Coordinates of C-alpha atoms in Angstrom, one line a residue:
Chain A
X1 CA -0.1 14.4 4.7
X2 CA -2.5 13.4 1.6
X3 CA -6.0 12.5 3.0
X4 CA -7.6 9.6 1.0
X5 CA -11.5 8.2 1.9
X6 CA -13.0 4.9 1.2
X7 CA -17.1 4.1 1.3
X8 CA -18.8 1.8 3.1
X9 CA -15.7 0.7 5.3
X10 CA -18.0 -2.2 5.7
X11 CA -20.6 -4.2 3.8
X12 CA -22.3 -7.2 3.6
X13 CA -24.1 -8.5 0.3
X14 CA -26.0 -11.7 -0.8
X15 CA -24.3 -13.6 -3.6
X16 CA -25.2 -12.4 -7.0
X17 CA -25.4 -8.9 -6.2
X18 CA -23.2 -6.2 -7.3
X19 CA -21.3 -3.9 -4.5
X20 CA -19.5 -0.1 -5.3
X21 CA -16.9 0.8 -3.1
X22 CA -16.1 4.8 -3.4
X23 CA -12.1 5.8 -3.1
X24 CA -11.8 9.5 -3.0
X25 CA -8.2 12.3 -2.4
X26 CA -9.5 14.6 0.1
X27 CA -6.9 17.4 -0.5
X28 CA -5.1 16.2 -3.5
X29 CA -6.3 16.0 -7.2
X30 CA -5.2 11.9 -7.9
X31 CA -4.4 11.3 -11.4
X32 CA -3.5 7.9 -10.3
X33 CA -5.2 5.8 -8.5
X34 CA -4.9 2.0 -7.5
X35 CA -6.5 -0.9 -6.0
X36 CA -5.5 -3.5 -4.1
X37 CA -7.3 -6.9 -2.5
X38 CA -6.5 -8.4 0.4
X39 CA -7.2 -11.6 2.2
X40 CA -6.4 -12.3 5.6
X41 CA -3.1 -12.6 6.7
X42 CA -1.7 -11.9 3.0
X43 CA 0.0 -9.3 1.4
X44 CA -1.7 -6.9 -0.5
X45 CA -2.4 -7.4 -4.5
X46 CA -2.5 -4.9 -6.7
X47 CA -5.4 -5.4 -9.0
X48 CA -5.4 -2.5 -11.5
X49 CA -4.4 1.0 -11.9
X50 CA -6.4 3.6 -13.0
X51 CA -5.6 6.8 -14.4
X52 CA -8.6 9.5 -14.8
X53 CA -10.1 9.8 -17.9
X54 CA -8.5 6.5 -19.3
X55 CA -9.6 2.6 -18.9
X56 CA -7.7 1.1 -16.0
X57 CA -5.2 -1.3 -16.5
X58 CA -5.7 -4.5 -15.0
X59 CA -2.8 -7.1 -13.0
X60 CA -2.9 -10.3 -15.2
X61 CA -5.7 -12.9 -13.0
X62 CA -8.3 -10.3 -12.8
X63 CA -11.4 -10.2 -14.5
X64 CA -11.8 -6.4 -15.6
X65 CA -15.6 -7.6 -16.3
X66 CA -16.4 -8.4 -12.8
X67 CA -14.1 -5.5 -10.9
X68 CA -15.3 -2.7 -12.8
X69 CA -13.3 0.5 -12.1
X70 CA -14.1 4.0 -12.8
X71 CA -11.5 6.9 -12.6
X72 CA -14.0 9.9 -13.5
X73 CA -12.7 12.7 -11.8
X74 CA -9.1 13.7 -9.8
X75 CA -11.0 12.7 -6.8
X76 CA -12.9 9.8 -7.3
X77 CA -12.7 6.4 -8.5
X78 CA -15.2 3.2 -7.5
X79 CA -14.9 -0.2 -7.9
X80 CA -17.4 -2.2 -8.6
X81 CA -17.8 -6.0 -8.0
X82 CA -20.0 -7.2 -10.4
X83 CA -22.4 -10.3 -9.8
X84 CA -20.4 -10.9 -6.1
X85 CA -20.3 -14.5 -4.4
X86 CA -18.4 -15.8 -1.2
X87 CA -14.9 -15.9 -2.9
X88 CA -14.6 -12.3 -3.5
X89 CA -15.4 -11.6 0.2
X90 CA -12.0 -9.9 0.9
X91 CA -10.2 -6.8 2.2
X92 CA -10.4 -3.8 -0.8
X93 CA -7.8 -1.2 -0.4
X94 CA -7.4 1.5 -2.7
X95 CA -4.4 4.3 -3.0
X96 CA -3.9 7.2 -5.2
X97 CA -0.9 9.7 -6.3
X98 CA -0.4 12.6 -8.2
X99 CA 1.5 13.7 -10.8
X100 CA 5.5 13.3 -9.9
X101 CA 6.6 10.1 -10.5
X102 CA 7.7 8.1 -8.5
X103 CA 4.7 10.0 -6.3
X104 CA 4.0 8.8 -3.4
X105 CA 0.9 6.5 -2.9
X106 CA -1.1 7.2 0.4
X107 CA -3.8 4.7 0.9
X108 CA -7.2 4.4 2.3
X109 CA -9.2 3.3 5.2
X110 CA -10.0 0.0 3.3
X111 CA -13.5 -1.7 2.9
X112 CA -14.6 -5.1 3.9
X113 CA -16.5 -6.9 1.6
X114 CA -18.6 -10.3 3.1
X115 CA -20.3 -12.1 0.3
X116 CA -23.1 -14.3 2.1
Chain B
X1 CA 11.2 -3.3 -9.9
X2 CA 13.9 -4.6 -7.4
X3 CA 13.0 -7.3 -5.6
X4 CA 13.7 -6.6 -1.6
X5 CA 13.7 -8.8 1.0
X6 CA 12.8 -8.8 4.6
X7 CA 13.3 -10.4 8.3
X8 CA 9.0 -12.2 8.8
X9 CA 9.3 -10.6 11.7
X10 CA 10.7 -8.9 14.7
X11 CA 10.2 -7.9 18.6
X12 CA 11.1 -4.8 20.2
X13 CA 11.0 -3.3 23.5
X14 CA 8.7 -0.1 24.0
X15 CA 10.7 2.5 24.5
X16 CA 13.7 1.3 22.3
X17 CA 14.8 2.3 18.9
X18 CA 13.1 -0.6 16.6
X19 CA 15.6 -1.3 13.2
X20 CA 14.2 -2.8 10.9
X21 CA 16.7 -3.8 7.7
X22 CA 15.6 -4.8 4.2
X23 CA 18.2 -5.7 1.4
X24 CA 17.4 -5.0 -2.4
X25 CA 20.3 -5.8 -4.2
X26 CA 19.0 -5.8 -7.5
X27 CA 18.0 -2.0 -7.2
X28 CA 18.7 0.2 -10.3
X29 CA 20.2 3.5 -9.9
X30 CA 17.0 5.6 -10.5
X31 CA 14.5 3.1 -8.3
X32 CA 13.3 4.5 -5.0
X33 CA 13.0 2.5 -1.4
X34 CA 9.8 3.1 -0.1
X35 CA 8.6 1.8 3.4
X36 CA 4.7 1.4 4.0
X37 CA 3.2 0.0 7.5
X38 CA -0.5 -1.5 7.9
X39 CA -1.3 -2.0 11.6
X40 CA -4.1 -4.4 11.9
X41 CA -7.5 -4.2 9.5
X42 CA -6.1 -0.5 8.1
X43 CA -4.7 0.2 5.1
X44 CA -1.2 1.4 4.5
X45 CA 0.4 4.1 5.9
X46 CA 3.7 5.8 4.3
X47 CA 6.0 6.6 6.4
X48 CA 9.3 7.4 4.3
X49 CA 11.0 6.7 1.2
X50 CA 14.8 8.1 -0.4
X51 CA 17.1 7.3 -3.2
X52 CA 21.0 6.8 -2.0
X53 CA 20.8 9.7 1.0
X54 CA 20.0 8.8 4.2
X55 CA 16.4 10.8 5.1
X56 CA 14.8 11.5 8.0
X57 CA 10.9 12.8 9.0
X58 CA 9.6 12.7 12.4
X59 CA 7.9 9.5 12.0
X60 CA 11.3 7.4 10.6
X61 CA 14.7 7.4 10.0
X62 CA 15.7 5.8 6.5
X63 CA 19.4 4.6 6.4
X64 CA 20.6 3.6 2.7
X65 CA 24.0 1.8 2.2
X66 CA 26.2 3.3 0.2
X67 CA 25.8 0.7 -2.2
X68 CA 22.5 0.9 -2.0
X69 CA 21.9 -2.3 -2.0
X70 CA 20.3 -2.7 1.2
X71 CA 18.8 -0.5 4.1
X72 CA 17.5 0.2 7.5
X73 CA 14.3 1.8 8.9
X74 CA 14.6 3.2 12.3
X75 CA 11.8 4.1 14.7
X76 CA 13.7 5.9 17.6
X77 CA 11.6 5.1 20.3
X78 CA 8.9 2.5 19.3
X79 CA 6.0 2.5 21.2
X80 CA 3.1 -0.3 21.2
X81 CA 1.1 1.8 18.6
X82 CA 4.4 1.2 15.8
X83 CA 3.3 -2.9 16.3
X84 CA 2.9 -3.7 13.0
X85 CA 3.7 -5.4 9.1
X86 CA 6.3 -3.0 7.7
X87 CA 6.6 -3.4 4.0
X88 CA 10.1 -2.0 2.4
X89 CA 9.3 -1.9 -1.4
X90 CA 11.8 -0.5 -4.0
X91 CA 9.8 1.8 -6.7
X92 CA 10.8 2.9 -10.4
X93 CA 11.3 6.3 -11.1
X94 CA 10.1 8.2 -14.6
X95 CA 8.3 6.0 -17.4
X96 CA 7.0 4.3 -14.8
X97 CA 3.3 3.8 -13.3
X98 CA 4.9 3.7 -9.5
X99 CA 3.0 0.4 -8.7
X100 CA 3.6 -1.1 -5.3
X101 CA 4.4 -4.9 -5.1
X102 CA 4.3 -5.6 -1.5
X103 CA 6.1 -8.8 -0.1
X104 CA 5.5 -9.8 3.3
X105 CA 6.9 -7.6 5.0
X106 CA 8.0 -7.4 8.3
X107 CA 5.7 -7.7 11.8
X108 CA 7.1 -5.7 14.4
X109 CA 5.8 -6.6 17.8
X110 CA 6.8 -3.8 20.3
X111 CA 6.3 -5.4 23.8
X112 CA 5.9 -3.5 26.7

């Protein structure tokens, strides 16, 4: 199956400072990729898609100037969380597909994020 | 996309075939029923998805109705490593981004 990667799986951060979180397609080029938040015991919440080349598209509620997302390649996208504090401490998942559609998303590791 | 809805959650015996059902009876004739799993602190894992006939890989058997309006995923002999939230999720077909909206699935506790 389709091999996705996420980096750090883990970080910690003081409040104020901004954290990128790496989602790449091992063996896949990903024209699509998405990411998710989740906090504990919830479901997961898509917060924007991204296709490569073009601006992602954000899920109405979140703030595409704090969770910047990049989409420069077929096998890359980051996610940046701008100016982080305690509330954005959270599980960050992302997922990516290619081109069929409906295409299968295969997900990541995830990434904690701990906002001190 | 369809909403679908599912059981909060269910036990199995290790060993025994774990069925899990979901209904979506809102589904449109080209949307797709896709099942996910996240076992604990990982992300999501596909495991199989069809359209109206029943389909089959060696992790999962998917049984649609013929209506389609609802269906069953089958692990044929769970083991402790199948405990967890199972998310059934129904997924447009062409014009459309394929986002997943997952509800709360299912948690499967296989017991030994």
């Amino acid at each position: 199956g389709a091999v996705v990667s996420q980096h750090p799986s883990r970080v910690i951060c003081k409040s104020g400072t901004s954290v990128k979180i790496e989602c790449r397609s091992l063996d896949f080029q990903a024209t699509t990729m998405f990411w998710y938040r989740q906090f504990p015991k919830k479901s997961l919440m898509l917060m924007a898609t991204s296709n490569e080349g073009s601006k992602a598209t954000y899920e109405q509620g979140v703030e595409k100037d704090k969770f910047l997302i990049n989409h420069a390649s077929l096998t890359l996208s980051t996610l940046t969380v701008t100016s982080a504090h305690p509330e954005d401490s959270s599980f960050y998942i992302c997922s990516a597909t290619g081109t069929r559609v409906p295409d299968t998303q295969y997900f990541g590791p995830g990434t904690r994020l701990t906002v001190l | 996309d369809a909403k679908t809805t599912q059981p909060p959650s269910m036990d199995c015996a290790e060993g025994r075939a774990a069925n899990l059902p979901c209904n979506h009876s809102t589904i449109s004739g080209n949307e797709y029923v896709y099942w996910y799993r996240q076992i604990h602190s990982q992300g999501p894992q596909y495991i199989i998805h069809g359209l109206k006939n029943n389909e089959t890989n060696e992790m999962a058997s998917l049984i649609i109705t013929e209506d389609r309006k609802s269906s069953t995923l089958i692990l044929p002999h769970a083991t402790l490593r199948d405990t967890a939230v199972y998310y059934c999720i129904v997924v447009g077909s062409a014009g459309n981004t394929g986002k997943l909206i997952f509800g709360q699935g299912t948690t499967l506790q296989v017991k030994p």
